[in-house]
Coordinates of C-alpha atoms in Angstrom, one line a residue:
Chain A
X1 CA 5.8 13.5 2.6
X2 CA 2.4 12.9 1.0
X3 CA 1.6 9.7 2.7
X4 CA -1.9 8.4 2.8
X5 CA -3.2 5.5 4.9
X6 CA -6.2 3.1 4.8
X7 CA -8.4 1.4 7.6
X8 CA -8.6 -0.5 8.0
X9 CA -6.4 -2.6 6.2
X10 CA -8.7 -5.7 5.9
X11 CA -12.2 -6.6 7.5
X12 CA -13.8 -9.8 7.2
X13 CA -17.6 -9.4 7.3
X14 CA -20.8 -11.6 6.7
X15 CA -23.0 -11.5 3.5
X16 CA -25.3 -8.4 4.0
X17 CA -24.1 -6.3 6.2
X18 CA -22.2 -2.9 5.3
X19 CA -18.5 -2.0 6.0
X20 CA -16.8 1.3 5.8
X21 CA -13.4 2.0 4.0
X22 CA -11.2 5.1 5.2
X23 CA -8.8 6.5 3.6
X24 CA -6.6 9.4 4.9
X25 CA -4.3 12.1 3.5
X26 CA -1.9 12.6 6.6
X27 CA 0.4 15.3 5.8
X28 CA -1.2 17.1 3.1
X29 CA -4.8 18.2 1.8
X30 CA -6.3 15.9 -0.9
X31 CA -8.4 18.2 -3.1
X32 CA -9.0 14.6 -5.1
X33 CA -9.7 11.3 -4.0
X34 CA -9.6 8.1 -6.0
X35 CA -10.9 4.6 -5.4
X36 CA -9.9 1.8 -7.0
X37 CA -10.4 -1.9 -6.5
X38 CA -8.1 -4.7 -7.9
X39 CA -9.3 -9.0 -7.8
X40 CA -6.6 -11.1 -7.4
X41 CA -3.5 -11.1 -10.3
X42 CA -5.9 -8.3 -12.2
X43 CA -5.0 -5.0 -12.3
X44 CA -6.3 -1.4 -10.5
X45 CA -10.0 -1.0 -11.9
X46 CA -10.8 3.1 -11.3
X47 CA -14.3 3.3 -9.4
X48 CA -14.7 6.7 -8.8
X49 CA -13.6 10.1 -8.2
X50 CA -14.3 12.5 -5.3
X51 CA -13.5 15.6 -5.0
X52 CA -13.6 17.4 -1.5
X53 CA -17.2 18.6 -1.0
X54 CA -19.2 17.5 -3.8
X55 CA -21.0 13.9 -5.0
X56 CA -18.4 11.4 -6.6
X57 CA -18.1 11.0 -10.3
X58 CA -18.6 6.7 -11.0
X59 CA -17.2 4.7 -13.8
X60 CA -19.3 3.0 -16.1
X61 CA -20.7 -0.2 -14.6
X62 CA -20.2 1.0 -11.3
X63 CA -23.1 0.7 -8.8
X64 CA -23.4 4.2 -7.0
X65 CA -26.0 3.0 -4.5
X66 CA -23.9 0.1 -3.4
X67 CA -20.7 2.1 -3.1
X68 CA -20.8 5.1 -1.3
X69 CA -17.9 7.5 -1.2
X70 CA -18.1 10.6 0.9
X71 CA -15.4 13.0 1.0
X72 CA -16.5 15.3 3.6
X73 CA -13.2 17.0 4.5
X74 CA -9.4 17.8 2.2
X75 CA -8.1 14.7 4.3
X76 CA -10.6 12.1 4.8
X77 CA -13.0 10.2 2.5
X78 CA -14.8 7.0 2.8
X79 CA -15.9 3.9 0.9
X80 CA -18.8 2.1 2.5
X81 CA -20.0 -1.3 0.5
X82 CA -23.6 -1.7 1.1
X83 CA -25.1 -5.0 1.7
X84 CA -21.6 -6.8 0.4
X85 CA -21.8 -10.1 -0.9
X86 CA -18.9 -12.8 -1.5
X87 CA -18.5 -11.3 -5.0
X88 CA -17.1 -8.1 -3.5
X89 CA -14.3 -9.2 -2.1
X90 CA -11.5 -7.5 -2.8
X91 CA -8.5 -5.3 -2.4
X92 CA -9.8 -1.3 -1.9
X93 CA -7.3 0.8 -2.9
X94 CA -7.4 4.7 -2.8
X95 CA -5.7 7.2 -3.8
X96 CA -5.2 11.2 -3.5
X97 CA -3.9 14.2 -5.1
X98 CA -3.3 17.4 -3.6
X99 CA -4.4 19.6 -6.6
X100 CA -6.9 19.6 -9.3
X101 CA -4.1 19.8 -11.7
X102 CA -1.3 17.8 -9.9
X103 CA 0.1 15.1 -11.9
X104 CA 0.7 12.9 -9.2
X105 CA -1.4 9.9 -7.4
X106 CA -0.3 9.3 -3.8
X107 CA -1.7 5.4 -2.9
X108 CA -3.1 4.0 0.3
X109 CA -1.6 0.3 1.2
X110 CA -5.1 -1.3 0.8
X111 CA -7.9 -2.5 2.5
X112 CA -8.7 -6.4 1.7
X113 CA -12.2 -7.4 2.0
X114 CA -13.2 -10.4 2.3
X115 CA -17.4 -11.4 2.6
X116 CA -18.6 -14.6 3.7
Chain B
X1 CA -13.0 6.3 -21.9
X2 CA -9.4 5.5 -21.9
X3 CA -8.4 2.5 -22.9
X4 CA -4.7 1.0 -21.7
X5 CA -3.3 -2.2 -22.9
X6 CA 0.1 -3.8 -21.5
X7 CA 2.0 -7.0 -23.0
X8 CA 3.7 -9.0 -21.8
X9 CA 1.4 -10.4 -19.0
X10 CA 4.4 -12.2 -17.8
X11 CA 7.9 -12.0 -18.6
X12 CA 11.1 -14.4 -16.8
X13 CA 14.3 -12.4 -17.6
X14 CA 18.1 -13.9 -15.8
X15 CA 19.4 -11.3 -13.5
X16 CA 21.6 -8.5 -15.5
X17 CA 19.4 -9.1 -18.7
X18 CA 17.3 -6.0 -20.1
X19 CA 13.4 -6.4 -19.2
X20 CA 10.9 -4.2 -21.5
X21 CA 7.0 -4.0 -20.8
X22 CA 5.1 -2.3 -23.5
X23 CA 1.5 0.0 -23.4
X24 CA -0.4 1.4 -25.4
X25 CA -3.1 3.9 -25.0
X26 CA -6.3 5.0 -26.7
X27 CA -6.9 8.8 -25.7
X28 CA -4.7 11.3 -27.7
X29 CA -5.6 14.2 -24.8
X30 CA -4.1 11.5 -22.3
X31 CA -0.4 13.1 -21.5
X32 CA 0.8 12.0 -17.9
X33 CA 2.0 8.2 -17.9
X34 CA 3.3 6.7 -14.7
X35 CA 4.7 3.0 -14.2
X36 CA 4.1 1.5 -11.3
X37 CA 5.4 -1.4 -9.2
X38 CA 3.1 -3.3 -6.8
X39 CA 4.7 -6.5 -4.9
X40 CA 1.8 -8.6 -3.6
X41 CA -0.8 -7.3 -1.2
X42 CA 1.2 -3.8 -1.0
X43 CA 0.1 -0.7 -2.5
X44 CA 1.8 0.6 -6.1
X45 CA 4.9 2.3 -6.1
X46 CA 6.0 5.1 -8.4
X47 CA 9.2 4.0 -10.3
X48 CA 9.3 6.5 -13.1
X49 CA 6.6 9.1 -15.0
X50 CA 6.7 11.0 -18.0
X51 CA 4.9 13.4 -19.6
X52 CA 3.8 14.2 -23.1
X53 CA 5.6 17.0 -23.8
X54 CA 9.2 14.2 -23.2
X55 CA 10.1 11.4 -25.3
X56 CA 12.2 9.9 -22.9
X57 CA 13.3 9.7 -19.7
X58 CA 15.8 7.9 -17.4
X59 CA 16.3 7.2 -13.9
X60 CA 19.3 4.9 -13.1
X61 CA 18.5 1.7 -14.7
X62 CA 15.4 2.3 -15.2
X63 CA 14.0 4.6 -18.4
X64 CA 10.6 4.9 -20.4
X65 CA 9.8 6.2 -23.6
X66 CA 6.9 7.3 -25.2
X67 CA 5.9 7.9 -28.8
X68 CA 2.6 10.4 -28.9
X69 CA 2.1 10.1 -32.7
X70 CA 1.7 6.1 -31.9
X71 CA 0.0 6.2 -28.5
X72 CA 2.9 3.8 -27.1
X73 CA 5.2 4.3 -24.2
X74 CA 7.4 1.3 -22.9
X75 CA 9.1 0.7 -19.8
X76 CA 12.6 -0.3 -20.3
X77 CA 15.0 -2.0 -17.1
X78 CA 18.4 -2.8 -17.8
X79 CA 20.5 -4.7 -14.9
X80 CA 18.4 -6.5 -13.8
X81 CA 18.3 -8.0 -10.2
X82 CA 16.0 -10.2 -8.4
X83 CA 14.2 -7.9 -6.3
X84 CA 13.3 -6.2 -9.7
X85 CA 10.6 -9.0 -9.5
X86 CA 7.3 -7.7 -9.2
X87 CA 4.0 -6.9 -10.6
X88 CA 4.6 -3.9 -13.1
X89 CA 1.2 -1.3 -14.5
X90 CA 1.6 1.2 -16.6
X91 CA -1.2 4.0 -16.6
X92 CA -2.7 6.7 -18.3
X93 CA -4.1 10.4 -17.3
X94 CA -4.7 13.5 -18.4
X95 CA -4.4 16.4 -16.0
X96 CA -8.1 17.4 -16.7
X97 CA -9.6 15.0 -13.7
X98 CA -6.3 13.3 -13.3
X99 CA -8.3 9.6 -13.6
X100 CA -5.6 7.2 -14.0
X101 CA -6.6 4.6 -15.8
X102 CA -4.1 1.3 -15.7
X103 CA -2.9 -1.6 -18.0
X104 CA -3.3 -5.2 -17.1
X105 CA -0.1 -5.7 -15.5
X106 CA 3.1 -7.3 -16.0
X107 CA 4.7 -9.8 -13.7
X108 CA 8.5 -9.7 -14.0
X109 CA 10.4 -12.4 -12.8
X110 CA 14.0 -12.1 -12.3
X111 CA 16.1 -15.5 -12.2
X112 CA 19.2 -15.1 -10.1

């Protein structure tokens, strides 16, 4: 149980254009989402928070225009990079919990984007 | 914010010696701390977690401990073997928002 997947998991796209990030709770209901994003041989940098119905909470430095995160349903939310440029390219990872107050962070496999 | 450091960066061990990766954290209301293992290109896996209210805990050969009064918790594998070898996190949270916020990684390199 408590698997969550990721799509998809990587895209290639040109300088500019937008791409879209989903990430899926399949067998249970993610009342919390989490999206993190990890550069090569650096660790899991926390991006933002979203919780089922509301806006996304951003870390500090953290462009909210540029990365929008929609979580419209308790098994689905979305990362879309707006007008991505080389520098984003990365590995998207997210994440879910099933409660507010669960411990536990179930992780995605990863989306790797690379922009050109 | 939470702030969670890690040491070593990188640590070569022979297979069957003990491997410990150290963290320490800045937030005393942090009290969940899960290890993770991440091979490249794959998602994190859970290997162990413990809570504040535990001072240690063990699973097989691996076991972590944490010391609240010091803000440190270390991961400790004894036994070794090579497919031990991996990138190692360590990560903070409190149950309040449940951000997990994660150390700078430890790649562990098993020598058969």
């Amino acid at each position: 149980g408590a698997v969550v997947s990721q799509h998809p998991s990587w895209v290639i796209c040109k300088s500019g254009t937008s791409v879209k990030i989903e990430c899926r709770s399949l067998d249970f209901q993610a009342t919390t989402m989490f999206w993190y994003r990890q550069f090569p041989k650096q660790s899991l940098m926390l991006m933002a928070t979203s919780n089922e119905g509301s806006k996304a909470t951003y870390e500090q430095g953290v462009e909210k225009d540029k990365f929008l995160i929609n979580h419209a349903s308790l098994t689905l939310s979305t990362l879309t990079v707006t007008s991505a440029h080389p520098e984003d390219s990365s590995f998207y990872i997210c994440s879910a919990s099933w409660t507010s107050g669960s411990y536990e962070q179930y992780f995605g496999p990863g989306t790797r984007l690379t922009v050109t | 914010g939470e702030n969670v450091e890690q040491h070593p960066s990188t640590l070569s061990v022979q297979e069957g010696d003990s491997a410990v990766i150290k963290c320490t954290y800045s937030d005393s209301a942090s009290n969940y701390f899960p290890w993770y293992k991440q091979e490249l290109g794959k998602r994190p896996q859970l290997i162990i977690d413990i809570r504040s209210n535990v001072g240690e805990k063990k699973d097989q050969r691996i076991a972590v401990t944490l010391n609240k009064t010091a803000k440190h918790f270390s991961l400790h594998i004894t036994e070794t073997q090579p497919e031990d070898s991996a990138v190692y996190f360590c990560a903070a949270s409190r149950i309040t928002g449940n951000q997990f916020y994660f150390g700078t990684g430890t790649s562990l390199t098993v020598i058969p």
